[in-house]
PDB file of C-alpha atoms in Angstrom:
ATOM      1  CA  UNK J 122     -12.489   7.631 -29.255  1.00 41.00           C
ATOM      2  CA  UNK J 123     -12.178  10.755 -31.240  1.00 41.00           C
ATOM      3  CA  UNK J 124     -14.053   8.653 -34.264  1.00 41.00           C
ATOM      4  CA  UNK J 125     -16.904   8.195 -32.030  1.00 42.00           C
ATOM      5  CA  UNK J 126     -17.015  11.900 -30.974  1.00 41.00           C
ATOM      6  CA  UNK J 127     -17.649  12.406 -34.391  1.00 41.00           C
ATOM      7  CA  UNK J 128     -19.727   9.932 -35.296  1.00 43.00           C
ATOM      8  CA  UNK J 129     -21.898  11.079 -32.544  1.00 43.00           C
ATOM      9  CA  UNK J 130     -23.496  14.274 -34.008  1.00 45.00           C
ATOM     10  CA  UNK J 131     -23.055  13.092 -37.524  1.00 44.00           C
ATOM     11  CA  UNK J 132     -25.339  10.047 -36.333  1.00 43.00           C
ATOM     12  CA  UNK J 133     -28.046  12.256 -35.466  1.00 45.00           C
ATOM     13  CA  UNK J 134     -28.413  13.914 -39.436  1.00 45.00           C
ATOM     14  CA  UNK J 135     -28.788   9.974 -40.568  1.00 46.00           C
ATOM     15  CA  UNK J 136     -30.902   6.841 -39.859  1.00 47.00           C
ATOM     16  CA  UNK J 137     -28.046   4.900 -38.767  1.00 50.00           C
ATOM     17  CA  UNK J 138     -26.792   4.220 -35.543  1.00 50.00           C
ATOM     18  CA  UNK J 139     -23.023   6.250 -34.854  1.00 50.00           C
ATOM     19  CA  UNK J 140     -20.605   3.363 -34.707  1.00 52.00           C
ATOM     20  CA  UNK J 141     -17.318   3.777 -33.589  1.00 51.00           C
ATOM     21  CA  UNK J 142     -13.584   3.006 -35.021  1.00 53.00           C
ATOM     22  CA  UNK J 143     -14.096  -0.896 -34.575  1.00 56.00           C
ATOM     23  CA  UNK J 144     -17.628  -0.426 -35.612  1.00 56.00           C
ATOM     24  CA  UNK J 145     -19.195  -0.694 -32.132  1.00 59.00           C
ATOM     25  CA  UNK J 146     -22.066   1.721 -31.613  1.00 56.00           C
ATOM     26  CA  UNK J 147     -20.305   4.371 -28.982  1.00 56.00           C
ATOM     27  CA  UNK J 148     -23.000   5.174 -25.319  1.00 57.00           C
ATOM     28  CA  UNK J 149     -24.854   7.555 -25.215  1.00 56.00           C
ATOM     29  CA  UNK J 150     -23.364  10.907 -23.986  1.00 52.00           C
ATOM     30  CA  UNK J 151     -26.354  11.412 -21.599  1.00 50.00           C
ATOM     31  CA  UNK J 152     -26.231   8.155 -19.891  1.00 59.00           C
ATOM     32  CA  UNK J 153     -22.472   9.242 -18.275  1.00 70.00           C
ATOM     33  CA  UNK J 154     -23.160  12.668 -17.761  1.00 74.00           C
ATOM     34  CA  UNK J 155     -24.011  13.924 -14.575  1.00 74.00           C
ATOM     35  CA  UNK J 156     -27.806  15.405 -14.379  1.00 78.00           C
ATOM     36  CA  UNK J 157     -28.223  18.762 -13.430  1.00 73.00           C
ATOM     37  CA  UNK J 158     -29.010  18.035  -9.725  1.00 73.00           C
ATOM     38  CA  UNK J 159     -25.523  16.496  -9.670  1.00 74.00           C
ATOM     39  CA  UNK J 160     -23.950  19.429 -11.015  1.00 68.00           C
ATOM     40  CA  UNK J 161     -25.752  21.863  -8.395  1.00 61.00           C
ATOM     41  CA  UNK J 162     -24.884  19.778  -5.239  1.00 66.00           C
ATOM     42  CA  UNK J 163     -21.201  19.449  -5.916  1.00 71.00           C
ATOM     43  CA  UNK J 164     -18.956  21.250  -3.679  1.00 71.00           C
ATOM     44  CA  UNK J 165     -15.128  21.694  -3.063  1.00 74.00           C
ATOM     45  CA  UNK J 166     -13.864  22.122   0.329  1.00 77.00           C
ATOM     46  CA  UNK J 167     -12.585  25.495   0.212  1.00 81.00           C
ATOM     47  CA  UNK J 168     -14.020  27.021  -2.695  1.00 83.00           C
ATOM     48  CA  UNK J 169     -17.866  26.996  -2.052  1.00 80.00           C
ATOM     49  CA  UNK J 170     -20.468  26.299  -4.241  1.00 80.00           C
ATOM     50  CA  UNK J 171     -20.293  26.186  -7.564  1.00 80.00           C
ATOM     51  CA  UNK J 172     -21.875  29.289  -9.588  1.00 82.00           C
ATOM     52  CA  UNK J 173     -24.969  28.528 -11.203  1.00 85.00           C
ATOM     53  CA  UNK J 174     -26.033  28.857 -14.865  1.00 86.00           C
ATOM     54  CA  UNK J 175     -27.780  32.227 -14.245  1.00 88.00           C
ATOM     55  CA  UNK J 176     -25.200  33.105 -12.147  1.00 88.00           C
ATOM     56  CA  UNK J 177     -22.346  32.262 -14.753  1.00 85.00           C
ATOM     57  CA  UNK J 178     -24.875  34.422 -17.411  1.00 81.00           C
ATOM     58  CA  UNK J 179     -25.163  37.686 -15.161  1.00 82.00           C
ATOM     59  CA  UNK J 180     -21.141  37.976 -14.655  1.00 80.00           C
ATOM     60  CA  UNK J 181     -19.785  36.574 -17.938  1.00 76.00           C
ATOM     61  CA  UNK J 182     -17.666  39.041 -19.895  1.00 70.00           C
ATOM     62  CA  UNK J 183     -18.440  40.002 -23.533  1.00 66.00           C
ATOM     63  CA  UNK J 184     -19.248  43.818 -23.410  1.00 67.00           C
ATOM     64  CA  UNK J 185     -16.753  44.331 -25.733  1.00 66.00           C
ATOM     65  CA  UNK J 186     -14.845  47.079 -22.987  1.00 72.00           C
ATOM     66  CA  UNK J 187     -11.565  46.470 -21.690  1.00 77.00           C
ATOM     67  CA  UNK J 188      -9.990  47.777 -18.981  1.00 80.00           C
ATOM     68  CA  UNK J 189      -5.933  47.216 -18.519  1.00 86.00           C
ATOM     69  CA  UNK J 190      -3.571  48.977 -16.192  1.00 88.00           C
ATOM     70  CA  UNK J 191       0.213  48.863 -15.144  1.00 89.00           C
ATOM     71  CA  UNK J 192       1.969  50.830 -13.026  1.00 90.00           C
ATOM     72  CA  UNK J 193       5.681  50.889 -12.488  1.00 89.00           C
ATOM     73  CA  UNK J 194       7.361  53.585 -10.702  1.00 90.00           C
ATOM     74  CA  UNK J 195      11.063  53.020 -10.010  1.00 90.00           C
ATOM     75  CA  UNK J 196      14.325  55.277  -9.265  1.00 89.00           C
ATOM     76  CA  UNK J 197      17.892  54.964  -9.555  1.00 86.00           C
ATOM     77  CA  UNK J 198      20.130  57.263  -7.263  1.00 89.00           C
ATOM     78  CA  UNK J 199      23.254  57.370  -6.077  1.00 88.00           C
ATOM     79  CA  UNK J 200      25.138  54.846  -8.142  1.00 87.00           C
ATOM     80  CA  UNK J 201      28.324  55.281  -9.863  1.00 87.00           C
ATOM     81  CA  UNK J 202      30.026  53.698 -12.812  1.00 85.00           C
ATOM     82  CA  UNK J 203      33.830  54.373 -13.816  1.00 87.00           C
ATOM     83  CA  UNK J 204      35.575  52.833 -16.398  1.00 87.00           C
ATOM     84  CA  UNK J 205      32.650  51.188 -17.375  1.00 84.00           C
ATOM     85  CA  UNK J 206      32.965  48.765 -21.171  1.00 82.00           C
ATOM     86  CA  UNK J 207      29.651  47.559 -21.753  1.00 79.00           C
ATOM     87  CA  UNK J 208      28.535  45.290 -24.790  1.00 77.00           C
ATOM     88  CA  UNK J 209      26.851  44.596 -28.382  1.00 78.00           C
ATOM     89  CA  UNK J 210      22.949  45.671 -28.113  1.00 79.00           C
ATOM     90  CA  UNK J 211      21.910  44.085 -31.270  1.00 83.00           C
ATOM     91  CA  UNK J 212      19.346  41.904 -32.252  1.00 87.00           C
ATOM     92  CA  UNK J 213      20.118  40.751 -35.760  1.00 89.00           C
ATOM     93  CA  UNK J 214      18.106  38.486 -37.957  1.00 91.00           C
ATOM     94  CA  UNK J 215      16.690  34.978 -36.716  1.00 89.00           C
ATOM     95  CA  UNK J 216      17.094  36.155 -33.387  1.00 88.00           C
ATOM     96  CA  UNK J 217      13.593  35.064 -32.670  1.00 88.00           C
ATOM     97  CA  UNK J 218      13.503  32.211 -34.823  1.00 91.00           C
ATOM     98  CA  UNK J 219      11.579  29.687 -33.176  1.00 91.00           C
ATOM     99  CA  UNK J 220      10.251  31.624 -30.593  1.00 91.00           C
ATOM    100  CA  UNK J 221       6.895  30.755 -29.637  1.00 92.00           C
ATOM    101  CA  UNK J 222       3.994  32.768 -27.143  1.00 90.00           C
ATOM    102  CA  UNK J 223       4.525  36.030 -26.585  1.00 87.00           C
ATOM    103  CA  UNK J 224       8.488  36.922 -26.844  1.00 86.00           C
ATOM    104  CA  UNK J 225       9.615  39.889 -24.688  1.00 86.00           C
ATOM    105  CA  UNK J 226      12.485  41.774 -25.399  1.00 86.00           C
ATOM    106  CA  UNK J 227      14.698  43.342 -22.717  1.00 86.00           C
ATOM    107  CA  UNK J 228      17.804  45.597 -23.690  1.00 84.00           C
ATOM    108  CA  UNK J 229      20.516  46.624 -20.999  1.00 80.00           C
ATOM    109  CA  UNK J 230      22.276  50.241 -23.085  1.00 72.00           C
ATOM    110  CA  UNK J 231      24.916  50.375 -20.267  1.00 73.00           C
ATOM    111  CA  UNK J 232      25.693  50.718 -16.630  1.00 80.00           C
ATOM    112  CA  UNK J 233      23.039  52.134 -14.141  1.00 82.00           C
ATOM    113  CA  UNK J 234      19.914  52.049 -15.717  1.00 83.00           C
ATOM    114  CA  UNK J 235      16.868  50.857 -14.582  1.00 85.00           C
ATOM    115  CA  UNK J 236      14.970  48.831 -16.496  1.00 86.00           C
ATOM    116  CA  UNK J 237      11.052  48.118 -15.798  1.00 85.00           C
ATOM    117  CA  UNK J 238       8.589  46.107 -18.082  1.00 86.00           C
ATOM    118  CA  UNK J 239       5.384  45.127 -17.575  1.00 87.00           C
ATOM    119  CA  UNK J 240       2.859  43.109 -19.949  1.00 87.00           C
ATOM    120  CA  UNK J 241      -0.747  42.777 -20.048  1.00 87.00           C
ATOM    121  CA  UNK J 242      -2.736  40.406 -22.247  1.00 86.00           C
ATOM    122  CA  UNK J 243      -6.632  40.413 -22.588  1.00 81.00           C
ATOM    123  CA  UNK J 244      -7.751  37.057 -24.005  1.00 78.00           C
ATOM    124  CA  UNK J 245     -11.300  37.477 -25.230  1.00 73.00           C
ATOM    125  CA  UNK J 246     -12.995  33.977 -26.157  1.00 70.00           C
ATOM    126  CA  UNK J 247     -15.624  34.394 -28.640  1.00 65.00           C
TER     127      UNK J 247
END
């Protein structure tokens, strides 16, 4: 399949036909796609109608502004801690080996605290 994806588009800078792994010539992409009128009229209980091209154009993203905000607002009162041992807070080498996405570190420094985080990622597809 993925040989005849290829083939497809190098077919078109040649005089010969795109053949595929086994050597069959792959179909044409346009004979299973759906045609534009097919595209317009479908519809998903629920959701509406589908956006049109235009549409998609006018509220695409791309202005090169971002805008990100996080608020956290918390408060610790009225706790007590007495004869409190707390723990190592180390991170030591190869701690995040392996890690994959986007690793967040939280670190507890002892009894009563109040710990918040908050992460915001802008993907921008270019």
């Amino acid at each position: 399949m993925l040989t005849a994806c290829l083939a497809a588009p190098l077919a078109a800078l040649s005089n010969e036909p795109a053949k595929g792994a086994a050597g069959e010539t792959p179909p044409a992409a346009a004979a299973s796609a759906p045609s534009p009128a097919q595209l317009e009229a479908r519809h998903v209980d629920g959701l509406g109608q589908p956006a049109t091209g235009g549409e998609l154009e006018r509220l695409r993203g791309g202005d090169g502004g971002s805008a990100s905000s996080a608020t956290l607002d918390g408060v610790v009162s009225g706790n007590s801690a007495t004869n409190v041992i707390t723990g190592g807070n180390a991170i030591v080498a190869g701690s995040f080996a392996g890690a994959t996405g986007i690793p967040i570190v939280i670190q507890n420094s002892g009894a009563n605290v109040l710990i918040q985080n908050a992460t915001i990622i802008n993907l921008q597809f270019k």
